[in-house]
Amino acid sequence: MPTANTLSNRPASDSATVPRASASWLWQAVTGIGLIILASLHMIAHHFVAEGGLRDYAGVVDYLRNPLIIVLEVLFLITVTAHALLGARAILFDFGLSEAAEKRVTQALWMLGTLTVGYGLWLTWTITRNG
Amino acid sequence: MATLRDSKLKRAAQWADVRGRGLGMWAYALNRLTGIGLVVYLYLHLAVLSQLAQGPSAWDGFVRLAKTRLFLTLDVILLAGLLIHGLNGLRVTLNGFGIGVRSQKTLFIVLMSLSAIAWVVGTVMIYGK
């Protein structure tokens, strides 16, 4: 049972004796803290500042004309994808997978993450090009 | 083989069984449940955004739909998930680095109260648009 007697999500075995798990936890924490800032900016910009709560097509194109916005949105995409897939990995590892299966899951999630970020970059490029 | 699979499933789902458990397991389960919900939302969101590649008519049609009461209610649910996962996750991170471990239950209650306040403010803003 993970962390049955603590409010922390950090696995009990996640210490210097298990460096791989430590690195995953650290990345999860770092991306999580980054997301508090980036997701807040994303939500405010898209749902609270935008007139009517959501931008129309012309508004989206105009919004993406600012290079700083593109940098922030791409950073958000990479951070949220990494955080989400690291979380999914932790849940999948709770199934008590073999070392080989854990390796396959990690590879599959890397592939999914790369595809996700690639799709986001393609979409951003398509919108800015069409605009 | 079936028994092995059952035991693995039981082990993997143990975190979700909070019956008779303390606040710690509730916080842990809450973080995972909201996390799973947000991962599902992330991919749905990315799928919906594909309409931007189809041009103004496709996207603007979706925007009209997204401004209906049903979609605004989904936004309100999303906001709750983001606030709970974000602030609970912040506590988990602080505790993981050894900060506020002794007062983690108080921290949890304070941050969840902040989530509730921010959620009410956000809900009013979403429906007010």
mmCIF file of C-alpha atoms in Angstrom:
data_model
loop_
_atom_site.group_PDB
_atom_site.id
_atom_site.type_symbol
_atom_site.label_atom_id
_atom_site.label_comp_id
_atom_site.label_asym_id
_atom_site.label_seq_id
_atom_site.Cartn_x
_atom_site.Cartn_y
_atom_site.Cartn_z
ATOM 1 C CA MET A 1 0.000 0.000 0.000
ATOM 2 C CA PRO A 2 1.630 3.263 -0.996
ATOM 3 C CA THR A 3 1.858 6.037 1.577
ATOM 4 C CA ALA A 4 -0.815 4.601 3.859
ATOM 5 C CA ASN A 5 0.280 6.660 6.844
ATOM 6 C CA THR A 6 1.233 9.929 5.184
ATOM 7 C CA LEU A 7 -0.365 12.633 3.125
ATOM 8 C CA SER A 8 2.614 12.597 0.787
ATOM 9 C CA ASN A 9 2.449 10.882 -2.602
ATOM 10 C CA ARG A 10 6.137 10.084 -2.499
ATOM 11 C CA PRO A 11 6.530 6.294 -2.355
ATOM 12 C CA ALA A 12 8.120 4.944 0.815
ATOM 13 C CA SER A 13 10.822 3.238 -1.252
ATOM 14 C CA ASP A 14 11.514 6.403 -3.189
ATOM 15 C CA SER A 15 14.880 7.137 -1.635
ATOM 16 C CA ALA A 16 18.493 7.231 -2.692
ATOM 17 C CA THR A 17 18.405 3.434 -2.967
ATOM 18 C CA VAL A 18 15.985 3.697 -5.907
ATOM 19 C CA PRO A 19 17.407 6.535 -8.031
ATOM 20 C CA ARG A 20 15.084 5.919 -11.031
ATOM 21 C CA ALA A 21 11.934 6.360 -8.939
ATOM 22 C CA SER A 22 13.439 9.416 -7.300
ATOM 23 C CA ALA A 23 14.124 11.021 -10.660
ATOM 24 C CA SER A 24 10.523 10.365 -11.794
ATOM 25 C CA TRP A 25 9.134 11.819 -8.589
ATOM 26 C CA LEU A 26 11.372 14.867 -8.888
ATOM 27 C CA TRP A 27 10.294 15.480 -12.503
ATOM 28 C CA GLN A 28 6.658 15.059 -11.464
ATOM 29 C CA ALA A 29 7.186 17.647 -8.719
ATOM 30 C CA VAL A 30 9.088 20.111 -10.938
ATOM 31 C CA THR A 31 6.547 19.905 -13.781
ATOM 32 C CA GLY A 32 3.734 20.155 -11.198
ATOM 33 C CA ILE A 33 5.098 23.401 -9.790
ATOM 34 C CA GLY A 34 5.621 24.734 -13.321
ATOM 35 C CA LEU A 35 2.039 23.813 -14.148
ATOM 36 C CA ILE A 36 0.629 25.815 -11.250
ATOM 37 C CA ILE A 37 1.983 28.913 -13.020
ATOM 38 C CA LEU A 38 1.485 27.833 -16.655
ATOM 39 C CA ALA A 39 -2.002 26.326 -16.206
ATOM 40 C CA SER A 40 -3.112 29.417 -14.274
ATOM 41 C CA LEU A 41 -1.874 31.668 -17.110
ATOM 42 C CA HIS A 42 -3.550 29.389 -19.695
ATOM 43 C CA MET A 43 -6.886 29.347 -17.850
ATOM 44 C CA ILE A 44 -6.853 33.116 -17.219
ATOM 45 C CA ALA A 45 -5.875 33.954 -20.815
ATOM 46 C CA HIS A 46 -8.347 31.577 -22.463
ATOM 47 C CA HIS A 47 -11.326 31.452 -20.135
ATOM 48 C CA PHE A 48 -11.350 34.550 -17.955
ATOM 49 C CA VAL A 49 -9.757 37.345 -20.039
ATOM 50 C CA ALA A 50 -11.168 36.274 -23.435
ATOM 51 C CA GLU A 51 -14.470 37.918 -24.243
ATOM 52 C CA GLY A 52 -17.323 35.446 -23.758
ATOM 53 C CA GLY A 53 -14.965 32.963 -22.060
ATOM 54 C CA LEU A 54 -13.457 31.572 -25.281
ATOM 55 C CA ARG A 55 -11.724 33.098 -28.340
ATOM 56 C CA ASP A 56 -13.191 32.756 -31.806
ATOM 57 C CA TYR A 57 -10.893 31.722 -34.696
ATOM 58 C CA ALA A 58 -9.761 35.275 -35.484
ATOM 59 C CA GLY A 59 -9.071 35.810 -31.779
ATOM 60 C CA VAL A 60 -6.954 32.648 -31.549
ATOM 61 C CA VAL A 61 -4.896 33.653 -34.610
ATOM 62 C CA ASP A 62 -4.399 37.139 -33.185
ATOM 63 C CA TYR A 63 -3.437 35.692 -29.777
ATOM 64 C CA LEU A 64 -0.797 33.442 -31.368
ATOM 65 C CA ARG A 65 0.808 36.363 -33.269
ATOM 66 C CA ASN A 66 2.762 37.180 -30.115
ATOM 67 C CA PRO A 67 5.966 35.035 -30.058
ATOM 68 C CA LEU A 68 6.057 35.135 -26.232
ATOM 69 C CA ILE A 69 2.579 33.570 -26.147
ATOM 70 C CA ILE A 70 3.738 30.786 -28.490
ATOM 71 C CA VAL A 71 6.746 30.094 -26.231
ATOM 72 C CA LEU A 72 4.486 29.978 -23.142
ATOM 73 C CA GLU A 73 1.883 27.749 -24.846
ATOM 74 C CA VAL A 74 4.539 25.305 -26.124
ATOM 75 C CA LEU A 75 6.174 25.229 -22.685
ATOM 76 C CA PHE A 76 2.739 24.547 -21.198
ATOM 77 C CA LEU A 77 2.123 21.726 -23.687
ATOM 78 C CA ILE A 78 5.453 20.022 -22.918
ATOM 79 C CA THR A 79 5.062 20.452 -19.142
ATOM 80 C CA VAL A 80 1.455 19.249 -18.967
ATOM 81 C CA THR A 81 2.196 16.230 -21.195
ATOM 82 C CA ALA A 82 5.217 15.225 -19.100
ATOM 83 C CA HIS A 83 3.298 15.655 -15.832
ATOM 84 C CA ALA A 84 0.240 13.748 -17.091
ATOM 85 C CA LEU A 85 2.214 10.812 -18.465
ATOM 86 C CA LEU A 86 4.492 10.571 -15.412
ATOM 87 C CA GLY A 87 1.319 10.376 -13.312
ATOM 88 C CA ALA A 88 -0.153 7.690 -15.580
ATOM 89 C CA ARG A 89 3.151 5.793 -15.326
ATOM 90 C CA ALA A 90 3.038 5.861 -11.517
ATOM 91 C CA ILE A 91 -0.516 4.475 -11.542
ATOM 92 C CA LEU A 92 0.401 1.749 -14.063
ATOM 93 C CA PHE A 93 3.463 0.765 -12.004
ATOM 94 C CA ASP A 94 1.137 0.136 -9.040
ATOM 95 C CA PHE A 95 0.000 -2.996 -10.899
ATOM 96 C CA GLY A 96 3.252 -4.592 -9.779
ATOM 97 C CA LEU A 97 4.694 -4.949 -13.289
ATOM 98 C CA SER A 98 7.825 -6.886 -14.081
ATOM 99 C CA GLU A 99 10.961 -4.907 -14.872
ATOM 100 C CA ALA A 100 10.572 -5.677 -18.591
ATOM 101 C CA ALA A 101 6.923 -4.561 -18.553
ATOM 102 C CA GLU A 102 7.863 -1.344 -16.726
ATOM 103 C CA LYS A 103 10.427 -0.660 -19.438
ATOM 104 C CA ARG A 104 7.823 -1.229 -22.179
ATOM 105 C CA VAL A 105 5.318 1.046 -20.418
ATOM 106 C CA THR A 106 7.963 3.774 -20.105
ATOM 107 C CA GLN A 107 8.850 3.454 -23.810
ATOM 108 C CA ALA A 108 5.172 3.547 -24.835
ATOM 109 C CA LEU A 109 4.555 6.645 -22.720
ATOM 110 C CA TRP A 110 7.633 8.360 -24.179
ATOM 111 C CA MET A 111 6.214 7.634 -27.631
ATOM 112 C CA LEU A 112 2.771 8.942 -26.664
ATOM 113 C CA GLY A 113 4.321 12.051 -25.136
ATOM 114 C CA THR A 114 6.396 12.731 -28.243
ATOM 115 C CA LEU A 115 3.321 12.300 -30.463
ATOM 116 C CA THR A 116 1.281 14.591 -28.193
ATOM 117 C CA VAL A 117 3.859 17.376 -28.254
ATOM 118 C CA GLY A 118 4.391 16.863 -32.009
ATOM 119 C CA TYR A 119 0.643 17.190 -32.599
ATOM 120 C CA GLY A 120 0.507 20.370 -30.516
ATOM 121 C CA LEU A 121 3.419 21.903 -32.418
ATOM 122 C CA TRP A 122 1.842 20.963 -35.763
ATOM 123 C CA LEU A 123 -1.469 22.513 -34.670
ATOM 124 C CA THR A 124 0.225 25.741 -33.536
ATOM 125 C CA TRP A 125 2.171 25.942 -36.793
ATOM 126 C CA THR A 126 -1.002 25.276 -38.859
ATOM 127 C CA ILE A 127 -2.976 28.011 -37.072
ATOM 128 C CA THR A 128 -0.223 30.623 -37.348
ATOM 129 C CA ARG A 129 0.428 29.725 -41.018
ATOM 130 C CA ASN A 130 -3.285 29.902 -41.933
ATOM 131 C CA GLY A 131 -3.724 33.112 -39.979
ATOM 132 C CA MET B 1 -2.986 -16.907 -13.716
ATOM 133 C CA ALA B 2 -6.425 -15.381 -13.089
ATOM 134 C CA THR B 3 -5.664 -15.167 -9.363
ATOM 135 C CA LEU B 4 -2.371 -13.405 -10.083
ATOM 136 C CA ARG B 5 -4.155 -10.928 -12.336
ATOM 137 C CA ASP B 6 -6.841 -10.378 -9.667
ATOM 138 C CA SER B 7 -4.248 -9.729 -6.987
ATOM 139 C CA LYS B 8 -2.412 -7.254 -9.230
ATOM 140 C CA LEU B 9 -5.673 -5.437 -9.947
ATOM 141 C CA LYS B 10 -6.524 -5.390 -6.250
ATOM 142 C CA ARG B 11 -3.082 -4.018 -5.441
ATOM 143 C CA ALA B 12 -3.329 -1.350 -8.137
ATOM 144 C CA ALA B 13 -6.811 -0.284 -7.017
ATOM 145 C CA GLN B 14 -6.000 -0.320 -3.282
ATOM 146 C CA TRP B 15 -5.385 3.421 -3.235
ATOM 147 C CA ALA B 16 -8.982 4.070 -4.314
ATOM 148 C CA ASP B 17 -10.475 2.213 -1.345
ATOM 149 C CA VAL B 18 -10.655 4.909 1.304
ATOM 150 C CA ARG B 19 -13.230 3.154 3.508
ATOM 151 C CA GLY B 20 -12.238 3.488 7.160
ATOM 152 C CA ARG B 21 -9.002 5.267 6.292
ATOM 153 C CA GLY B 22 -7.659 8.575 7.539
ATOM 154 C CA LEU B 23 -7.411 11.960 5.904
ATOM 155 C CA GLY B 24 -4.059 10.976 4.376
ATOM 156 C CA MET B 25 -5.557 8.282 2.171
ATOM 157 C CA TRP B 26 -8.457 10.575 1.234
ATOM 158 C CA ALA B 27 -5.940 13.202 0.110
ATOM 159 C CA TYR B 28 -3.935 10.596 -1.792
ATOM 160 C CA ALA B 29 -7.020 9.148 -3.528
ATOM 161 C CA LEU B 30 -8.319 12.632 -4.310
ATOM 162 C CA ASN B 31 -5.039 13.535 -5.984
ATOM 163 C CA ARG B 32 -5.070 10.399 -8.125
ATOM 164 C CA LEU B 33 -8.758 10.629 -9.064
ATOM 165 C CA THR B 34 -8.460 14.271 -10.119
ATOM 166 C CA GLY B 35 -5.201 13.411 -11.917
ATOM 167 C CA ILE B 36 -6.870 10.642 -13.945
ATOM 168 C CA GLY B 37 -9.756 12.981 -14.780
ATOM 169 C CA LEU B 38 -7.351 15.698 -15.916
ATOM 170 C CA VAL B 39 -5.380 13.296 -18.152
ATOM 171 C CA VAL B 40 -8.642 12.253 -19.847
ATOM 172 C CA TYR B 41 -9.592 15.936 -20.194
ATOM 173 C CA LEU B 42 -6.157 16.810 -21.663
ATOM 174 C CA TYR B 43 -6.597 14.365 -24.552
ATOM 175 C CA LEU B 44 -10.239 15.349 -25.129
ATOM 176 C CA HIS B 45 -9.120 18.984 -25.178
ATOM 177 C CA LEU B 46 -6.368 18.255 -27.713
ATOM 178 C CA ALA B 47 -8.870 16.367 -29.887
ATOM 179 C CA VAL B 48 -11.310 19.299 -29.789
ATOM 180 C CA LEU B 49 -8.503 21.736 -30.689
ATOM 181 C CA SER B 50 -8.025 19.839 -33.975
ATOM 182 C CA GLN B 51 -11.016 21.862 -35.227
ATOM 183 C CA LEU B 52 -8.748 24.894 -35.288
ATOM 184 C CA ALA B 53 -6.850 23.215 -38.140
ATOM 185 C CA GLN B 54 -10.115 22.997 -40.116
ATOM 186 C CA GLY B 55 -10.552 26.747 -40.247
ATOM 187 C CA PRO B 56 -12.877 29.440 -38.854
ATOM 188 C CA SER B 57 -16.252 27.802 -39.546
ATOM 189 C CA ALA B 58 -15.397 24.589 -37.683
ATOM 190 C CA TRP B 59 -13.853 26.362 -34.679
ATOM 191 C CA ASP B 60 -16.425 29.146 -34.401
ATOM 192 C CA GLY B 61 -19.204 26.537 -34.537
ATOM 193 C CA PHE B 62 -17.588 24.757 -31.586
ATOM 194 C CA VAL B 63 -17.160 28.052 -29.693
ATOM 195 C CA ARG B 64 -20.932 28.660 -29.957
ATOM 196 C CA LEU B 65 -21.536 25.181 -28.508
ATOM 197 C CA ALA B 66 -18.933 25.737 -25.774
ATOM 198 C CA LYS B 67 -20.821 28.775 -24.536
ATOM 199 C CA THR B 68 -23.940 26.741 -23.733
ATOM 200 C CA ARG B 69 -24.853 26.078 -20.100
ATOM 201 C CA LEU B 70 -23.871 22.396 -20.332
ATOM 202 C CA PHE B 71 -20.335 23.202 -21.495
ATOM 203 C CA LEU B 72 -19.969 25.955 -18.897
ATOM 204 C CA THR B 73 -20.891 23.369 -16.245
ATOM 205 C CA LEU B 74 -18.125 21.112 -17.585
ATOM 206 C CA ASP B 75 -15.741 24.096 -17.263
ATOM 207 C CA VAL B 76 -16.812 24.491 -13.638
ATOM 208 C CA ILE B 77 -16.074 20.788 -12.996
ATOM 209 C CA LEU B 78 -12.703 21.181 -14.747
ATOM 210 C CA LEU B 79 -11.870 24.182 -12.562
ATOM 211 C CA ALA B 80 -12.633 22.133 -9.428
ATOM 212 C CA GLY B 81 -10.340 19.338 -10.636
ATOM 213 C CA LEU B 82 -7.521 21.761 -11.471
ATOM 214 C CA LEU B 83 -7.738 23.554 -8.125
ATOM 215 C CA ILE B 84 -7.914 20.384 -6.040
ATOM 216 C CA HIS B 85 -5.135 18.624 -7.960
ATOM 217 C CA GLY B 86 -2.949 21.731 -8.181
ATOM 218 C CA LEU B 87 -3.106 22.786 -4.532
ATOM 219 C CA ASN B 88 -3.113 19.230 -3.140
ATOM 220 C CA GLY B 89 -0.169 18.487 -5.440
ATOM 221 C CA LEU B 90 1.653 21.551 -4.139
ATOM 222 C CA ARG B 91 1.242 20.196 -0.586
ATOM 223 C CA VAL B 92 2.489 16.767 -1.684
ATOM 224 C CA THR B 93 5.560 18.398 -3.275
ATOM 225 C CA LEU B 94 6.302 20.524 -0.213
ATOM 226 C CA ASN B 95 5.948 17.456 2.033
ATOM 227 C CA GLY B 96 8.130 15.439 -0.346
ATOM 228 C CA PHE B 97 10.898 17.998 0.116
ATOM 229 C CA GLY B 98 10.408 17.793 3.896
ATOM 230 C CA ILE B 99 8.525 21.101 4.186
ATOM 231 C CA GLY B 100 5.460 21.222 6.424
ATOM 232 C CA VAL B 101 5.390 17.471 7.071
ATOM 233 C CA ARG B 102 4.284 17.889 10.684
ATOM 234 C CA SER B 103 1.442 20.207 9.754
ATOM 235 C CA GLN B 104 0.425 18.370 6.584
ATOM 236 C CA LYS B 105 -3.162 17.754 7.706
ATOM 237 C CA THR B 106 -3.662 21.424 8.550
ATOM 238 C CA LEU B 107 -2.007 22.360 5.256
ATOM 239 C CA PHE B 108 -4.380 20.024 3.408
ATOM 240 C CA ILE B 109 -7.438 21.559 5.065
ATOM 241 C CA VAL B 110 -6.200 25.127 4.452
ATOM 242 C CA LEU B 111 -5.367 24.466 0.777
ATOM 243 C CA MET B 112 -8.655 22.678 0.133
ATOM 244 C CA SER B 113 -10.502 25.595 1.733
ATOM 245 C CA LEU B 114 -8.589 27.948 -0.588
ATOM 246 C CA SER B 115 -9.580 25.684 -3.501
ATOM 247 C CA ALA B 116 -13.218 25.946 -2.494
ATOM 248 C CA ILE B 117 -13.059 29.759 -2.303
ATOM 249 C CA ALA B 118 -11.251 30.044 -5.663
ATOM 250 C CA TRP B 119 -13.748 27.590 -7.181
ATOM 251 C CA VAL B 120 -16.738 29.673 -6.062
ATOM 252 C CA VAL B 121 -15.132 32.857 -7.470
ATOM 253 C CA GLY B 122 -14.242 31.062 -10.725
ATOM 254 C CA THR B 123 -17.729 29.579 -11.049
ATOM 255 C CA VAL B 124 -19.327 33.006 -10.699
ATOM 256 C CA MET B 125 -16.924 34.344 -13.361
ATOM 257 C CA ILE B 126 -17.585 31.435 -15.753
ATOM 258 C CA TYR B 127 -21.379 31.707 -15.536
ATOM 259 C CA GLY B 128 -21.115 35.503 -15.580
ATOM 260 C CA LYS B 129 -19.422 35.559 -19.018
#
